[in-house]
mmCIF file of C-alpha atoms and ligand atoms in Angstrom:
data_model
loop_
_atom_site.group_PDB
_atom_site.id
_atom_site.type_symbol
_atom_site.label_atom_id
_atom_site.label_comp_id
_atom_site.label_asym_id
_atom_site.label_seq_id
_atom_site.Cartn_x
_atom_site.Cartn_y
_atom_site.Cartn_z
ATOM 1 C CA UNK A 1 -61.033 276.028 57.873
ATOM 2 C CA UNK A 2 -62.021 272.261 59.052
ATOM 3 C CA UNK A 3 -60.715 271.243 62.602
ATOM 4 C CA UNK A 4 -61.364 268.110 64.196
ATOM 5 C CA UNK A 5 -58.818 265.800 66.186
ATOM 6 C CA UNK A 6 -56.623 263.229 65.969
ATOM 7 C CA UNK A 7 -56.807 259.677 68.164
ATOM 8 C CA UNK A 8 -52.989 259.670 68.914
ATOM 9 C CA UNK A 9 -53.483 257.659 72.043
ATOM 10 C CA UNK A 10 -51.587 259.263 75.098
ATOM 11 C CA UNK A 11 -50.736 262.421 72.762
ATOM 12 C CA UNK A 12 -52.534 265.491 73.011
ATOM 13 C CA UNK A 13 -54.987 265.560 70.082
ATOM 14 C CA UNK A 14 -53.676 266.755 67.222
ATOM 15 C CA UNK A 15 -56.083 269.517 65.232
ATOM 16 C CA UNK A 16 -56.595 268.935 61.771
ATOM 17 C CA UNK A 17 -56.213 272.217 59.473
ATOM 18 C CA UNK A 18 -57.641 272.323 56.210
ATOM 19 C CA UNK A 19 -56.104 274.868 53.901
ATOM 20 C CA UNK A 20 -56.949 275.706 50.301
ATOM 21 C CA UNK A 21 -54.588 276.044 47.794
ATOM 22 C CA UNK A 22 -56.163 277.840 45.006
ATOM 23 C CA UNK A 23 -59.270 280.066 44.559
ATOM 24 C CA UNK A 24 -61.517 277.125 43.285
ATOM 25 C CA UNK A 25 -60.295 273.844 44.375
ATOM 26 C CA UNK A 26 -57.501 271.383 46.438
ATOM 27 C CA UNK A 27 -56.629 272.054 50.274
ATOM 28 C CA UNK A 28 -53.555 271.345 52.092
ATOM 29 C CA UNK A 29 -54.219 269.081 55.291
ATOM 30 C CA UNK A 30 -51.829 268.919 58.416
ATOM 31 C CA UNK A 31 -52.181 268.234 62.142
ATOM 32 C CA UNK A 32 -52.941 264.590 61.097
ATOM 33 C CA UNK A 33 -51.004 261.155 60.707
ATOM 34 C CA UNK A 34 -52.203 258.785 58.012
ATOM 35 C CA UNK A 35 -50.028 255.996 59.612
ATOM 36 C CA UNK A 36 -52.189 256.015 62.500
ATOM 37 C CA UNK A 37 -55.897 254.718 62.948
ATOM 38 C CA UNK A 38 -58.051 257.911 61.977
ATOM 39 C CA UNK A 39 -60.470 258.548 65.153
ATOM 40 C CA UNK A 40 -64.106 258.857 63.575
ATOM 41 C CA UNK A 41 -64.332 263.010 63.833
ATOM 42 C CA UNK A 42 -60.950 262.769 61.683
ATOM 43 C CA UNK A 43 -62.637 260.752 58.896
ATOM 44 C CA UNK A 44 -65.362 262.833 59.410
ATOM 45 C CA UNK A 45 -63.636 265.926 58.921
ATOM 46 C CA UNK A 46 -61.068 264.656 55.861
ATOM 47 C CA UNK A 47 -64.605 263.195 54.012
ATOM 48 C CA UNK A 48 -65.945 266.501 54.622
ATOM 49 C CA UNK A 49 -62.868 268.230 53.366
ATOM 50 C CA UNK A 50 -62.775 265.532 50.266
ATOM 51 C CA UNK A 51 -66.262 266.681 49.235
ATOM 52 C CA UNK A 52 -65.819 270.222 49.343
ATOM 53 C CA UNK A 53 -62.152 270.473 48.134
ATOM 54 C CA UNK A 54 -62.079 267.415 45.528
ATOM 55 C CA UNK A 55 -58.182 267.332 46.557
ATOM 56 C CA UNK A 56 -56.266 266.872 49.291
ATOM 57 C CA UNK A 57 -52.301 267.040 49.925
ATOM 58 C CA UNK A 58 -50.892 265.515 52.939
ATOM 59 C CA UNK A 59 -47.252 266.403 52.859
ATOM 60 C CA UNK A 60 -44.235 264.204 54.165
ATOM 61 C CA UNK A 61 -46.596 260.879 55.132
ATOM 62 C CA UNK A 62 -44.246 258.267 54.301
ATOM 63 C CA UNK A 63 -46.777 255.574 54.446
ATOM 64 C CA UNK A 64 -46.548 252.066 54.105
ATOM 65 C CA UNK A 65 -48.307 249.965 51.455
ATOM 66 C CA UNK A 66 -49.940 248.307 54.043
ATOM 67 C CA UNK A 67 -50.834 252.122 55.366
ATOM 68 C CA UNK A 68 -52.094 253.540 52.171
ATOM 69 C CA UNK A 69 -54.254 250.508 51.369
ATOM 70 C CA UNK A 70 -55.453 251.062 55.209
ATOM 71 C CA UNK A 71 -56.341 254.524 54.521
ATOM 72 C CA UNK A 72 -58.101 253.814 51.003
ATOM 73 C CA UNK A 73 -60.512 251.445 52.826
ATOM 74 C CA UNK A 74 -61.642 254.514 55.255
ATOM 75 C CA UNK A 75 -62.898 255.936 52.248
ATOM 76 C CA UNK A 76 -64.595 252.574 50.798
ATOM 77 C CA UNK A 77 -64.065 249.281 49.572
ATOM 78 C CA UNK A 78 -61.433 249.174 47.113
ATOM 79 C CA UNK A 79 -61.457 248.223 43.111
ATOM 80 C CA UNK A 80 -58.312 246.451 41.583
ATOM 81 C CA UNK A 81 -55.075 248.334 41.270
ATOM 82 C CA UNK A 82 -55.014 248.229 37.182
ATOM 83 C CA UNK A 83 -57.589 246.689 34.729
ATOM 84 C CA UNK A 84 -54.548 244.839 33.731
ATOM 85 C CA UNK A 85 -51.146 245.565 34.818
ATOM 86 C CA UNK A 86 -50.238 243.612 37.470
ATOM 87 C CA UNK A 87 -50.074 244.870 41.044
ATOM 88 C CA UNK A 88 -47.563 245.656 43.520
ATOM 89 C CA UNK A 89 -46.212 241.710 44.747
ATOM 90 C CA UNK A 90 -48.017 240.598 47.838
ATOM 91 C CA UNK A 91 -50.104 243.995 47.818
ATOM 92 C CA UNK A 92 -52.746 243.375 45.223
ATOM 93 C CA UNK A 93 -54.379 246.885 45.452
ATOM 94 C CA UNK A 94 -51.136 248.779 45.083
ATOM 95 C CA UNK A 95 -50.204 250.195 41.134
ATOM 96 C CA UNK A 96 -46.482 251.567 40.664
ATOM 97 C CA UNK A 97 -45.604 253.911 38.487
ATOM 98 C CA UNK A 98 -42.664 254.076 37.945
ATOM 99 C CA UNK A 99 -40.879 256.727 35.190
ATOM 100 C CA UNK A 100 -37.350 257.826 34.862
ATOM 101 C CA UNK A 101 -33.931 256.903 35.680
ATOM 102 C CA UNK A 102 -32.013 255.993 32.678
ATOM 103 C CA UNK A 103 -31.433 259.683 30.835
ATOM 104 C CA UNK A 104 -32.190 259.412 27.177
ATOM 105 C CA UNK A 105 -29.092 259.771 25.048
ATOM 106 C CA UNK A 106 -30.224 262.475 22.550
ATOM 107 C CA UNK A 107 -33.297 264.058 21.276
ATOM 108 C CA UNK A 108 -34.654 261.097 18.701
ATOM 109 C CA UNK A 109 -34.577 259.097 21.977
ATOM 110 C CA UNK A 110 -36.506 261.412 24.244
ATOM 111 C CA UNK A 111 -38.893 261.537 21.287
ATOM 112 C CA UNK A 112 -39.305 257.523 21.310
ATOM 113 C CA UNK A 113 -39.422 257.256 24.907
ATOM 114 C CA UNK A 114 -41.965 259.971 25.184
ATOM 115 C CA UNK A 115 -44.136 259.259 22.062
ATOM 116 C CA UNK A 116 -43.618 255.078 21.831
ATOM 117 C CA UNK A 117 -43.929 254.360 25.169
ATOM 118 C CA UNK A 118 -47.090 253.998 26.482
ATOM 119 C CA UNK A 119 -46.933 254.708 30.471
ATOM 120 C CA UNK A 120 -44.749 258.151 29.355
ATOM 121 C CA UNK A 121 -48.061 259.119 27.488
ATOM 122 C CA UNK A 122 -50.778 260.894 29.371
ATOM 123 C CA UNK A 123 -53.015 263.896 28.432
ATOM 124 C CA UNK A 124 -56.170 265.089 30.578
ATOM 125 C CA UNK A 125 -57.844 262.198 32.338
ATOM 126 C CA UNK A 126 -59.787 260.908 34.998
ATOM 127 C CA UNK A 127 -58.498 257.241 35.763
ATOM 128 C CA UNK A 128 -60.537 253.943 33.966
ATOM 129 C CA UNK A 129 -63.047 256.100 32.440
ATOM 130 C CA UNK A 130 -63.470 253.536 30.105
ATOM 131 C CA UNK A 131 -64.962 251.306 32.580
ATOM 132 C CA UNK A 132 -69.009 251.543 33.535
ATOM 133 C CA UNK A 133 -67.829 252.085 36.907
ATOM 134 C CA UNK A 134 -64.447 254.040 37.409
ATOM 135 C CA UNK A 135 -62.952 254.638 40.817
ATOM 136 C CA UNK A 136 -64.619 257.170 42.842
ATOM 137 C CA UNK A 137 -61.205 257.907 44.638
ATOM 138 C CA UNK A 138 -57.824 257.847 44.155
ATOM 139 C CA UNK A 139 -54.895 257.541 46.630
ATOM 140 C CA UNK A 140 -51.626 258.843 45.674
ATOM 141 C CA UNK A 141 -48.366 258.680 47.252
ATOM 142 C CA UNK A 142 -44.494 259.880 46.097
ATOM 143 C CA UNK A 143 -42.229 257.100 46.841
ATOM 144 C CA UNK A 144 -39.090 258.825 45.086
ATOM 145 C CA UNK A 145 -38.977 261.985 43.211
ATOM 146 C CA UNK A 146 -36.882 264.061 40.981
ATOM 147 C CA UNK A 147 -35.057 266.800 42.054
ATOM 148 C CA UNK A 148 -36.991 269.191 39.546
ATOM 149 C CA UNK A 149 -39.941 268.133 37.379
ATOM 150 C CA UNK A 150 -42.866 265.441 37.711
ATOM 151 C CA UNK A 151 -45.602 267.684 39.255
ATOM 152 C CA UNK A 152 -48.912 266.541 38.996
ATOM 153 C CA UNK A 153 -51.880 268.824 38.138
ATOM 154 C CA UNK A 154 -55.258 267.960 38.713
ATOM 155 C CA UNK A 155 -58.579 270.258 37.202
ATOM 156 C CA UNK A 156 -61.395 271.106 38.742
ATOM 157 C CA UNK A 157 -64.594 269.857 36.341
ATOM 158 C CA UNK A 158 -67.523 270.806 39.273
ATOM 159 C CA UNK A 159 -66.015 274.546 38.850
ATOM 160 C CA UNK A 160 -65.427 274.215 35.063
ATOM 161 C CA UNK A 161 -69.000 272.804 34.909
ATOM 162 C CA UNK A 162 -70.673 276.071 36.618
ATOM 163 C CA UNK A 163 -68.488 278.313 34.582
ATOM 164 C CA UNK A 164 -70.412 277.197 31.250
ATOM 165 C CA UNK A 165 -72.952 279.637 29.921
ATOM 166 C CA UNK A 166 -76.339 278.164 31.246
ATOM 167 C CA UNK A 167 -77.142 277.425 27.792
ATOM 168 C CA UNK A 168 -74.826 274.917 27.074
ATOM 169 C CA UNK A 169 -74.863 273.344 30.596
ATOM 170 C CA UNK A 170 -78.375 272.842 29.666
ATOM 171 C CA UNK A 171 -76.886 271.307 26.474
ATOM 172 C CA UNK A 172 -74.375 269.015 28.048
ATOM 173 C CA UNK A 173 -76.693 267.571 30.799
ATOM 174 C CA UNK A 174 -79.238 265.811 28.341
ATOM 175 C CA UNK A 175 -75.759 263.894 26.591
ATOM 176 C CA UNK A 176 -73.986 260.574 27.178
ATOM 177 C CA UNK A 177 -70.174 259.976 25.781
ATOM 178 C CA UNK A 178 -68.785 256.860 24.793
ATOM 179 C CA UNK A 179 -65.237 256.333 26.884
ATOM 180 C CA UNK A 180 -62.457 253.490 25.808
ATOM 181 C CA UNK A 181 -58.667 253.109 25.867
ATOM 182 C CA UNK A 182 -56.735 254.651 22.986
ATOM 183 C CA UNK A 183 -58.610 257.295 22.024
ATOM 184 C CA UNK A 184 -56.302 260.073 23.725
ATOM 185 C CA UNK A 185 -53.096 259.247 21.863
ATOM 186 C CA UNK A 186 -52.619 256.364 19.619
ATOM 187 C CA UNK A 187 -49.001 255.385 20.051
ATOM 188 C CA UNK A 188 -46.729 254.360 16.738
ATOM 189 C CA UNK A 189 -47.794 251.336 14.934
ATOM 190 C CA UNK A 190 -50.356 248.318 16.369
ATOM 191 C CA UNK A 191 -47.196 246.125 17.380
ATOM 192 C CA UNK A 192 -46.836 248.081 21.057
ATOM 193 C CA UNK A 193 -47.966 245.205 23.709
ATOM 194 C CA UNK A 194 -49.682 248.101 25.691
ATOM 195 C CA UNK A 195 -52.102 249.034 22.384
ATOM 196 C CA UNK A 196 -52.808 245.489 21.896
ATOM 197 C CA UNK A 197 -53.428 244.707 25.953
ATOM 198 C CA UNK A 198 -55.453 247.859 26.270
ATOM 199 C CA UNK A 199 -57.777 246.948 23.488
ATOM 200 C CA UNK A 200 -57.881 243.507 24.851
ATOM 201 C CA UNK A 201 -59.098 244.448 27.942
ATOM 202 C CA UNK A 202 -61.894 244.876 25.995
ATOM 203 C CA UNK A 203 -63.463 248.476 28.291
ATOM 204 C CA UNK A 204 -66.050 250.305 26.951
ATOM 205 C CA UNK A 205 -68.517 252.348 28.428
ATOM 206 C CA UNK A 206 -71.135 255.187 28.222
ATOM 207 C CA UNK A 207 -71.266 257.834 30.624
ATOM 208 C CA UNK A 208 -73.623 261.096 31.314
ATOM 209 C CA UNK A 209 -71.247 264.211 29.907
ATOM 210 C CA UNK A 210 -72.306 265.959 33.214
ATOM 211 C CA UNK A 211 -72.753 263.432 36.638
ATOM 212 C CA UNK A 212 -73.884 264.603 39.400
ATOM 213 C CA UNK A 213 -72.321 263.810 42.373
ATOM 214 C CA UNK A 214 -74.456 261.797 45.305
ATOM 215 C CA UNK A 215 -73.031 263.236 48.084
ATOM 216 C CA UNK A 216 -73.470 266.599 47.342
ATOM 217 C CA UNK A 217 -75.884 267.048 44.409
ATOM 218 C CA UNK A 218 -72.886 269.022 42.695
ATOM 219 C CA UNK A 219 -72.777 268.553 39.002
ATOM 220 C CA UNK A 220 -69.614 267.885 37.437
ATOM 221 C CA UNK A 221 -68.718 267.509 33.606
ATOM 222 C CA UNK A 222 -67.570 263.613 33.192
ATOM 223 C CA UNK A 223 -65.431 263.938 30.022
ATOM 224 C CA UNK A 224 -61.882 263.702 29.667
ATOM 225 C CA UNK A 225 -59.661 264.050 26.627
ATOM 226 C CA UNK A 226 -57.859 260.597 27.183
ATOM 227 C CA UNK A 227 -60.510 258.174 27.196
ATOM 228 C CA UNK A 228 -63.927 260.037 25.890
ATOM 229 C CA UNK A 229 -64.211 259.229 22.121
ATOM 230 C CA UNK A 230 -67.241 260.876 21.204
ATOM 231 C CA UNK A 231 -70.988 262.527 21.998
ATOM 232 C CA UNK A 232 -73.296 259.819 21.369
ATOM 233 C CA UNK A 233 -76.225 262.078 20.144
ATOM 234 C CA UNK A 234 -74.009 264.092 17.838
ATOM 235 C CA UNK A 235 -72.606 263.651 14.525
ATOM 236 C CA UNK A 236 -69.253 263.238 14.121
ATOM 237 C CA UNK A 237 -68.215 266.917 13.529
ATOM 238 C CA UNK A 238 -70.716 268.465 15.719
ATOM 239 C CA UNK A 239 -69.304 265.953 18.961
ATOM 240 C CA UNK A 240 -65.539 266.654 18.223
ATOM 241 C CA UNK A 241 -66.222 270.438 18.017
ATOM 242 C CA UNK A 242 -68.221 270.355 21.419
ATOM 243 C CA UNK A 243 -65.552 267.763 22.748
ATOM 244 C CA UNK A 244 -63.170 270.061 21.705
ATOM 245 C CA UNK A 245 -64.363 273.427 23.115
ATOM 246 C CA UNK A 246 -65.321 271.160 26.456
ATOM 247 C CA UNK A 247 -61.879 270.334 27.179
ATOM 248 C CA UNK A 248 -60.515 273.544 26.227
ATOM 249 C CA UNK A 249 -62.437 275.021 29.125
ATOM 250 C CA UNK A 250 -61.667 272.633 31.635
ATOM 251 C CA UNK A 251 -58.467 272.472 31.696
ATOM 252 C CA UNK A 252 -57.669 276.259 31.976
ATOM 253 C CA UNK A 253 -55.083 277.173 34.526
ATOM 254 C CA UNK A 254 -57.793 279.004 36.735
ATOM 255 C CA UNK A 255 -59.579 275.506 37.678
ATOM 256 C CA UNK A 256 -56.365 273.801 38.110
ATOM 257 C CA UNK A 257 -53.760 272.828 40.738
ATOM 258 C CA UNK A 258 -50.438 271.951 40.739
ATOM 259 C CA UNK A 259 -48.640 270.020 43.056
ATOM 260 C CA UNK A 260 -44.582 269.798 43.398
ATOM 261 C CA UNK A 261 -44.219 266.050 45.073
ATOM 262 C CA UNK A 262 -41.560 265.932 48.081
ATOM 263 C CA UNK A 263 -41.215 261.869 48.986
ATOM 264 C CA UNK A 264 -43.605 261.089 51.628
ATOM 265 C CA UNK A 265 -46.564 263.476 50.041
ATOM 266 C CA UNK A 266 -50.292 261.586 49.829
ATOM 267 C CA UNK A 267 -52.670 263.182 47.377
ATOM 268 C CA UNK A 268 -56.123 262.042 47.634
ATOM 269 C CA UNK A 269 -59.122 263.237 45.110
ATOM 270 C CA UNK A 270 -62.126 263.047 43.832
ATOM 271 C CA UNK A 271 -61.861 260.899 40.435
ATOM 272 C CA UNK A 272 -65.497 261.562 39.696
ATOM 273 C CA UNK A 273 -65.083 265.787 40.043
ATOM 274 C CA UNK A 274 -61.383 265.680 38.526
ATOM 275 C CA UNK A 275 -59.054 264.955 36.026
ATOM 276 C CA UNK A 276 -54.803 265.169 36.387
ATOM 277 C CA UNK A 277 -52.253 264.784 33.707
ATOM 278 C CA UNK A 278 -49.179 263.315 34.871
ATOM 279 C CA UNK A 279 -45.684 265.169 34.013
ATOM 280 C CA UNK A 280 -43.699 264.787 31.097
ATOM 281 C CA UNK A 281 -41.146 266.813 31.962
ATOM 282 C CA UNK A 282 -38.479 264.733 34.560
ATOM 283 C CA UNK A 283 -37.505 261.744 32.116
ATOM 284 C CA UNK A 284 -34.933 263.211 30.479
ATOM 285 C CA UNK A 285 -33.197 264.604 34.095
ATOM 286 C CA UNK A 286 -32.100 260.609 34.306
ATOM 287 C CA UNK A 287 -33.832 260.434 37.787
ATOM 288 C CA UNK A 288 -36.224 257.853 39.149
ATOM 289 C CA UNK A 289 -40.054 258.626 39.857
ATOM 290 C CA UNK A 290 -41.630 256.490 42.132
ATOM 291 C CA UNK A 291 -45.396 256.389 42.823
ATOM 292 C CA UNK A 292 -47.911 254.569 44.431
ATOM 293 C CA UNK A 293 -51.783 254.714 43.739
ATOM 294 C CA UNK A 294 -54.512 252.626 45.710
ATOM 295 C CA UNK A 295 -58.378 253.348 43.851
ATOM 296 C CA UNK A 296 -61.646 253.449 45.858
ATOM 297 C CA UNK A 297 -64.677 251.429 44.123
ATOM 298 C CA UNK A 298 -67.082 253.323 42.240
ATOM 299 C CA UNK A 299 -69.968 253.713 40.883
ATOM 300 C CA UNK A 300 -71.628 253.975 37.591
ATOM 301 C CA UNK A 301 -72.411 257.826 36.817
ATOM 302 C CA UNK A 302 -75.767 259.826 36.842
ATOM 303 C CA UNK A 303 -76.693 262.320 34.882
ATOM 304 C CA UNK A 304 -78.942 265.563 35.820
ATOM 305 C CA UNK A 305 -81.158 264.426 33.417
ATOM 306 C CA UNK A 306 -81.234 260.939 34.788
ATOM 307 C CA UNK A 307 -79.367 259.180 32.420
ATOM 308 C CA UNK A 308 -76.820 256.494 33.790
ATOM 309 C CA UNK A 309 -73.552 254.992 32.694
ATOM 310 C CA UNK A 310 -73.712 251.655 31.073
ATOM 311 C CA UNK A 311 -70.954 249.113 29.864
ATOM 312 C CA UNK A 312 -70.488 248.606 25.901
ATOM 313 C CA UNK A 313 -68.419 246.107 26.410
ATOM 314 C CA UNK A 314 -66.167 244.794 29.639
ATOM 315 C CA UNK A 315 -67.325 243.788 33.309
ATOM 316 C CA UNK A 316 -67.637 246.281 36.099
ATOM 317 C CA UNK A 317 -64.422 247.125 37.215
ATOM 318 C CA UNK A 318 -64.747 246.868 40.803
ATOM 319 C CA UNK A 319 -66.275 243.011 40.254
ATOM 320 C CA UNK A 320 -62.895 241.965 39.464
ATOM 321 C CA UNK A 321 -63.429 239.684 42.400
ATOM 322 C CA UNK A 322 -62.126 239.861 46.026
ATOM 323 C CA UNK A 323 -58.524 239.992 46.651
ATOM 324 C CA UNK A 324 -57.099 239.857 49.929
ATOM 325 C CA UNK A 325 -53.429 241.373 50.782
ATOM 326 C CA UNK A 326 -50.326 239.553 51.263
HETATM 327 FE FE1 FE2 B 401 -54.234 258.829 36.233
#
């Protein structure tokens, strides 16, 4: 358990208490306010807590967007809010996403909304993979929720990583992956303006299948179903069978957590030692989803063998040039 303080002025310090949620990875954090400065043992203590837990919940924030960008900086500068979607108005480092609240009619129309519409479409990721230079961190907050429905679960890849036999860690560490939009789901026909934007945007990168992560020296396996397209060094069926196998093992329930969203709620994690899949199961309820995610720069990955990440094609995704809020 983590303690430190908080710098309420002319309030008794509040003690931080970091609780984990499952046997592996994520804590719960209370006894601190995210719409207040953070005194330096605080962001101390929450960095600390970051590192070792990969998630963290804060429950019932209700930050602003002013607040959450605030708090993203404490954790370093900050990369665009989409490689092309447009941000928040007047907030430029502020995505929405925004799912629900019109209830499909009947079951050909849940199909279409789910299967034909981009943003409904998810699987196992870590976010911007694609780029040379992904966000380190991710902020997330619940604007509005459902009633029932749109969790989030996030897995645990550092875990997943040391649960491998040593053999094939061994295996892994010496690989690089090619990452790039599309590759997760392919939605119907080439005529959806999300396909054609996301190809566009023209990201492609290579990254070391295992990175290992600066802080720490943990190694963490940097695939992800959505975005990674293939082992560079294998053949076709001998990458898709590893891929395969790979993702099978990370996302078991045992190095996963899931989190049930009340409006207010803050995740922040680890987008280097994670990946999340976002729900699919609220949209037909009729009810709005509201979210709000700020990213942290990062930086390109290296691997245990020393391999690093470089771009295919596409600038680095943090270079998208300064932006200053509204
Ligand atoms: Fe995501």
């Amino acid at each position: 358990m983590d303690r430190a303080s908080d710098p309420a002025a002319g309030k008794p310090r509040q003690r931080l208490v970091v609780t984990p949620v499952t046997g592996h990875f994520g804590a719960d954090v209370s006894g601190v306010r995210l719409d207040r400065p953070l005194a330096p043992d605080t962001l101390t203590a929450l960095r600390r807590a970051l590192r070792r837990h990969r998630v963290l919940f804060f429950r019932r924030q209700a930050l602003t967007h002013g607040q959450q960008t605030g708090l993203a900086r404490r954790f370093g500068p900050l990369a665009p809010a989409h490689p092309w979607q447009e941000p928040v108005p007047g907030h430029p480092f502020i995505h929405a996403l925004a799912t629900g609240g019109s209830r499909p009619a009947g079951a050909e129309e849940q199909h279409r909304a789910r299967w034909r519409t981009p943003d409904y479409l998810s699987g196992w990721h870590a976010d911007i993979t694609a780029a040379v230079d992904p966000p380190s961190f991710c902020i997330l907050r619940a604007a509005t929720v459902p009633s029932r429905g749109g969790d989030t679960t996030w897995a645990d890849l550092v875990t997943a990583y040391q649960q491998l036999s040593e053999p094939l860690r061994r295996f892994l560490d010496e690989l690089t992956a090619e990452h790039r939009y599309m590759v997760g789901y392919v939605p119907f026909g080439v005529t959806d303006t999300a396909s054609r934007t996301a190809t566009a945007a023209g990201l492609v990168a290579h990254h070391p299948v295992v990175r290992v992560l600066p802080e720490s020296g943990l190694r963490a396996l940097f695939v992800n179903p959505a975005f990674t397209s293939h082992i560079n060094e294998l053949s076709p069926p001998e990458s898709r069978r590893i891929l395969d196998l790979v993702f099978a093992h990370m996302t078991r329930p045992e190095f996963s957590v899931r989190h049930r969203w009340e409006a207010g709620d803050v995740a922040v994690w680890d987008n280097r030692a994670t990946v999340h899949i976002a729900p699919e199961d609220h949209e037909h309820l009729g009810e709005v989803r509201t979210m709000y995610r700020v990213f942290v720069a990062g930086s390109p990955a290296l691997g245990p063998t020393g391999r690093t990440s470089t771009a295919v094609s596409g600038p680095r995704y943090q270079a998208a040039g300064p932006r200053t809020e509204g």
